GROMACS .gro file of C-alpha atoms in nm:
model
  227
    1MET     CA    1  12.571  10.484  14.191
    2GLU     CA    2  12.538  10.150  14.016
    3GLY     CA    3  12.731   9.977  13.742
    4THR     CA    4  12.536   9.795  13.474
    5VAL     CA    5  12.452   9.433  13.548
    6PRO     CA    6  12.383   9.198  13.253
    7VAL     CA    7  12.013   9.124  13.238
    8ALA     CA    8  11.909   8.761  13.201
    9GLN     CA    9  11.561   8.617  13.187
   10ASP     CA   10  11.629   8.369  13.468
   11VAL     CA   11  11.384   8.352  13.754
   12LEU     CA   12  11.544   8.483  14.073
   13VAL     CA   13  11.256   8.421  14.314
   14GLU     CA   14  10.964   8.179  14.287
   15LEU     CA   15  10.702   8.128  14.557
   16ASN     CA   16  10.436   7.869  14.480
   17ASN     CA   17  10.116   7.834  14.686
   18VAL     CA   18  10.294   7.917  15.011
   19TYR     CA   19  10.105   7.877  15.338
   20VAL     CA   20  10.269   8.000  15.658
   21LYS     CA   21  10.141   8.002  16.016
   22SER     CA   22  10.255   8.240  16.288
   23ASP     CA   23  10.421   8.121  16.608
   24ARG     CA   24  10.079   8.147  16.773
   25GLY     CA   25   9.913   7.935  16.507
   26GLY     CA   26   9.744   8.212  16.312
   27GLN     CA   27   9.770   8.261  15.938
   28VAL     CA   28  10.055   8.471  15.797
   29PHE     CA   29  10.033   8.372  15.429
   30ARG     CA   30   9.777   8.171  15.237
   31ASP     CA   31   9.824   8.042  14.883
   32LEU     CA   32  10.099   8.301  14.829
   33SER     CA   33  10.253   8.290  14.481
   34PHE     CA   34  10.510   8.530  14.340
   35THR     CA   35  10.771   8.533  14.062
   36LEU     CA   36  11.060   8.773  14.014
   37LYS     CA   37  11.276   8.757  13.702
   38ALA     CA   38  11.631   8.884  13.681
   39GLY     CA   39  11.637   9.247  13.576
   40ARG     CA   40  11.297   9.319  13.729
   41SER     CA   41  11.214   9.458  14.070
   42ALA     CA   42  10.909   9.443  14.295
   43VAL     CA   43  10.765   9.684  14.549
   44ILE     CA   44  10.545   9.506  14.803
   45THR     CA   45  10.339   9.724  15.034
   46GLY     CA   46  10.131   9.629  15.332
   47ALA     CA   47  10.013   9.756  15.667
   48ALA     CA   48  10.213   9.695  15.984
   49GLY     CA   49  10.180   9.329  16.076
   50SER     CA   50  10.074   9.222  15.727
   51GLY     CA   51  10.375   8.992  15.682
   52LYS     CA   52  10.640   9.201  15.505
   53THR     CA   53  10.922   9.101  15.739
   54SER     CA   54  10.794   8.743  15.741
   55LEU     CA   55  10.834   8.743  15.363
   56ALA     CA   56  11.196   8.854  15.399
   57GLU     CA   57  11.249   8.576  15.652
   58LEU     CA   58  11.104   8.323  15.408
   59LEU     CA   59  11.345   8.425  15.134
   60VAL     CA   60  11.655   8.382  15.350
   61GLY     CA   61  11.547   8.062  15.522
   62LEU     CA   62  11.457   8.199  15.865
   63ARG     CA   63  11.092   8.093  15.853
   64PRO     CA   64  10.953   7.752  15.747
   65VAL     CA   65  10.649   7.702  15.528
   66GLN     CA   66  10.364   7.469  15.620
   67SER     CA   67  10.296   7.400  15.252
   68GLY     CA   68  10.410   7.525  14.913
   69SER     CA   69  10.764   7.601  14.800
   70VAL     CA   70  11.018   7.884  14.807
   71GLU     CA   71  11.297   7.900  14.550
   72VAL     CA   72  11.565   8.168  14.531
   73MET     CA   73  11.815   8.166  14.245
   74GLY     CA   74  11.722   7.810  14.156
   75GLN     CA   75  11.764   7.675  14.510
   76THR     CA   76  11.484   7.544  14.730
   77ILE     CA   77  11.488   7.738  15.056
   78LYS     CA   78  11.418   7.548  15.377
   79PRO     CA   79  11.555   7.628  15.725
   80GLU     CA   80  11.712   7.283  15.753
   81LYS     CA   81  11.915   7.329  15.432
   82ALA     CA   82  12.186   7.534  15.602
   83ARG     CA   83  12.451   7.500  15.334
   84THR     CA   84  12.215   7.602  15.054
   85ILE     CA   85  12.084   7.897  15.254
   86LYS     CA   86  12.438   8.015  15.325
   87GLN     CA   87  12.521   8.013  14.954
   88VAL     CA   88  12.202   8.197  14.859
   89ARG     CA   89  12.237   8.462  15.130
   90ARG     CA   90  12.575   8.560  14.993
   91LYS     CA   91  12.400   8.658  14.671
   92ILE     CA   92  12.153   8.889  14.846
   93GLY     CA   93  12.224   9.243  14.957
   94GLY     CA   94  12.002   9.316  15.254
   95VAL     CA   95  11.884   9.647  15.397
   96GLY     CA   96  11.664   9.709  15.703
   97GLY     CA   97  11.452   9.469  15.904
   98ILE     CA   98  11.648   9.150  15.967
   99PHE     CA   99  11.960   9.287  15.799
  100GLY     CA  100  12.099   9.509  16.073
  101LEU     CA  101  12.464   9.609  16.099
  102MET     CA  102  12.703   9.396  16.305
  103PRO     CA  103  12.769   9.596  16.624
  104SER     CA  104  13.123   9.464  16.677
  105LEU     CA  105  13.243   9.581  16.333
  106THR     CA  106  13.326   9.934  16.220
  107VAL     CA  107  13.138  10.102  15.938
  108ALA     CA  108  13.418  10.011  15.696
  109GLU     CA  109  13.421   9.649  15.814
  110ASN     CA  110  13.043   9.620  15.787
  111ILE     CA  111  13.044   9.757  15.434
  112THR     CA  112  13.322   9.526  15.311
  113PHE     CA  113  13.189   9.215  15.486
  114PRO     CA  114  13.020   9.076  15.169
  115LEU     CA  115  13.354   9.105  14.987
  116VAL     CA  116  13.533   8.921  15.268
  117LEU     CA  117  13.281   8.637  15.239
  118ALA     CA  118  13.333   8.634  14.862
  119GLY     CA  119  13.711   8.601  14.908
  120GLU     CA  120  13.798   8.929  14.735
  121ARG     CA  121  14.156   9.051  14.770
  122ARG     CA  122  14.230   9.327  15.018
  123ARG     CA  123  14.324   9.575  14.745
  124MET     CA  124  13.993   9.523  14.567
  125ARG     CA  125  13.804   9.554  14.895
  126GLN     CA  126  13.971   9.885  14.973
  127GLU     CA  127  13.905  10.025  14.625
  128ARG     CA  128  13.536   9.940  14.642
  129LEU     CA  129  13.512  10.060  15.000
  130LEU     CA  130  13.646  10.403  14.908
  131LYS     CA  131  13.391  10.426  14.628
  132MET     CA  132  13.103  10.335  14.860
  133LEU     CA  133  13.217  10.569  15.138
  134THR     CA  134  13.238  10.852  14.887
  135GLU     CA  135  12.906  10.783  14.714
  136PHE     CA  136  12.714  10.757  15.040
  137SER     CA  137  12.898  11.044  15.214
  138LEU     CA  138  13.037  10.818  15.487
  139LEU     CA  139  13.409  10.897  15.478
  140LYS     CA  140  13.401  11.056  15.823
  141GLN     CA  141  13.217  10.758  15.973
  142ALA     CA  142  13.442  10.482  15.833
  143ARG     CA  143  13.603  10.396  16.168
  144GLU     CA  144  13.295  10.443  16.383
  145TYR     CA  145  13.081  10.163  16.523
  146PRO     CA  146  12.707  10.127  16.461
  147HIS     CA  147  12.606  10.241  16.810
  148SER     CA  148  12.745  10.589  16.739
  149LEU     CA  149  12.563  10.637  16.407
  150THR     CA  150  12.247  10.836  16.350
  151ARG     CA  151  11.948  10.656  16.202
  152VAL     CA  152  12.018  10.811  15.861
  153GLU     CA  153  12.386  10.713  15.874
  154ASN     CA  154  12.293  10.358  15.972
  155THR     CA  155  12.060  10.335  15.672
  156LEU     CA  156  12.326  10.469  15.436
  157VAL     CA  157  12.581  10.216  15.566
  158GLN     CA  158  12.336   9.933  15.499
  159PHE     CA  159  12.281  10.053  15.144
  160ALA     CA  160  12.658  10.079  15.091
  161ARG     CA  161  12.702   9.724  15.220
  162ALA     CA  162  12.423   9.599  14.993
  163SER     CA  163  12.585   9.768  14.692
  164ILE     CA  164  12.953   9.688  14.727
  165ALA     CA  165  12.951   9.327  14.604
  166HIS     CA  166  12.705   9.374  14.313
  167GLN     CA  167  12.490   9.086  14.433
  168PRO     CA  168  12.209   9.001  14.187
  169LEU     CA  169  11.927   9.062  14.437
  170MET     CA  170  11.867   9.335  14.693
  171LEU     CA  171  11.611   9.267  14.966
  172ILE     CA  172  11.510   9.598  15.123
  173ASP     CA  173  11.276   9.626  15.422
  174GLU     CA  174  11.130   9.975  15.483
  175PRO     CA  175  11.403  10.172  15.303
  176LEU     CA  176  11.247  10.516  15.341
  177ALA     CA  177  11.074  10.501  15.679
  178GLY     CA  178  11.156  10.791  15.907
  179LEU     CA  179  11.397  10.966  15.671
  180ASP     CA  180  11.410  11.340  15.627
  181ARG     CA  181  11.302  11.478  15.290
  182LYS     CA  182  11.656  11.525  15.156
  183THR     CA  183  11.769  11.173  15.246
  184TYR     CA  184  11.439  11.027  15.122
  185GLN     CA  185  11.502  11.181  14.781
  186ARG     CA  186  11.862  11.064  14.779
  187ILE     CA  187  11.771  10.705  14.858
  188PHE     CA  188  11.486  10.710  14.606
  189GLU     CA  189  11.724  10.824  14.330
  190TYR     CA  190  11.959  10.546  14.435
  191LEU     CA  191  11.677  10.292  14.396
  192VAL     CA  192  11.610  10.431  14.048
  193SER     CA  193  11.976  10.384  13.954
  194VAL     CA  194  11.975  10.026  14.083
  195SER     CA  195  11.662   9.946  13.885
  196LEU     CA  196  11.807  10.093  13.566
  197SER     CA  197  12.134   9.901  13.616
  198GLY     CA  198  11.964   9.564  13.576
  199ARG     CA  199  11.995   9.451  13.936
  200SER     CA  200  11.678   9.318  14.092
  201MET     CA  201  11.520   9.444  14.412
  202ILE     CA  202  11.239   9.337  14.639
  203ILE     CA  203  11.132   9.644  14.835
  204LEU     CA  204  10.903   9.592  15.133
  205SER     CA  205  10.729   9.908  15.247
  206SER     CA  206  10.438  10.016  15.463
  207GLU     CA  207  10.397  10.330  15.256
  208ILE     CA  208  10.351  10.389  14.884
  209LEU     CA  209  10.666  10.531  14.723
  210SER     CA  210  10.652  10.892  14.606
  211ARG     CA  211  10.668  10.785  14.243
  212GLU     CA  212  10.715  10.470  14.038
  213LEU     CA  213  11.049  10.299  13.981
  214PRO     CA  214  11.149  10.173  13.635
  215ASN     CA  215  11.142   9.799  13.556
  216THR     CA  216  10.931   9.742  13.866
  217ASP     CA  217  10.605   9.563  13.946
  218TYR     CA  218  10.382   9.663  14.236
  219TYR     CA  219  10.198   9.439  14.483
  220GLN     CA  220  10.007   9.460  14.810
  221ILE     CA  221   9.985   9.207  15.092
  222ILE     CA  222   9.617   9.176  15.182
  223ASP     CA  223   9.485   8.900  15.408
  224GLY     CA  224   9.798   8.690  15.360
  225ALA     CA  225   9.802   8.703  14.979
  226LEU     CA  226   9.971   8.918  14.717
  227VAL     CA  227   9.742   9.123  14.494
   0.00000   0.00000   0.00000
């Protein structure tokens, strides 16, 4: 499902000694450090409430840090740096969690939205859209709106949207939760193809994947730290 992406040794994500408090004042992360190089992926597991979604929010500028630093693709991420965050977000393909579909757009419009933001020509958008609709078996749903989709279809649309623009980083929150066995296997094979293509992924999951992905490092969130 994926074309090959040139692999560089640049650092895509760098978290240094990050400390984050919850809205109620409790600890979310303590002394959290993490590095992801281009061409590598990371699977980060943790129990419900361990901070997986908070980590996604950190990376796209939706959550401030009390101390430490967050850098994504060479840019320091802070909620007040709106222009920088906007530029960085366009380079991230998001699935699940905070990356839901836009309810006012059709499936086709949701999938092509990253290309619209990138200024791609209509012809190119339509060519890539057809490829995504075919690969993810969504041709019949192209004109439907998110409210009419099944949970599986919604997930597939999000993966198609995250794939269409070949962004260098995919940020995936609970990609396999609640899927039937057939769809689980299909999505897992897709993740394998992404990993082999040279694109980087950060996969946040409450469950251990059925088997290991290539070019991937594995972490757990325990007591606010990565181990």
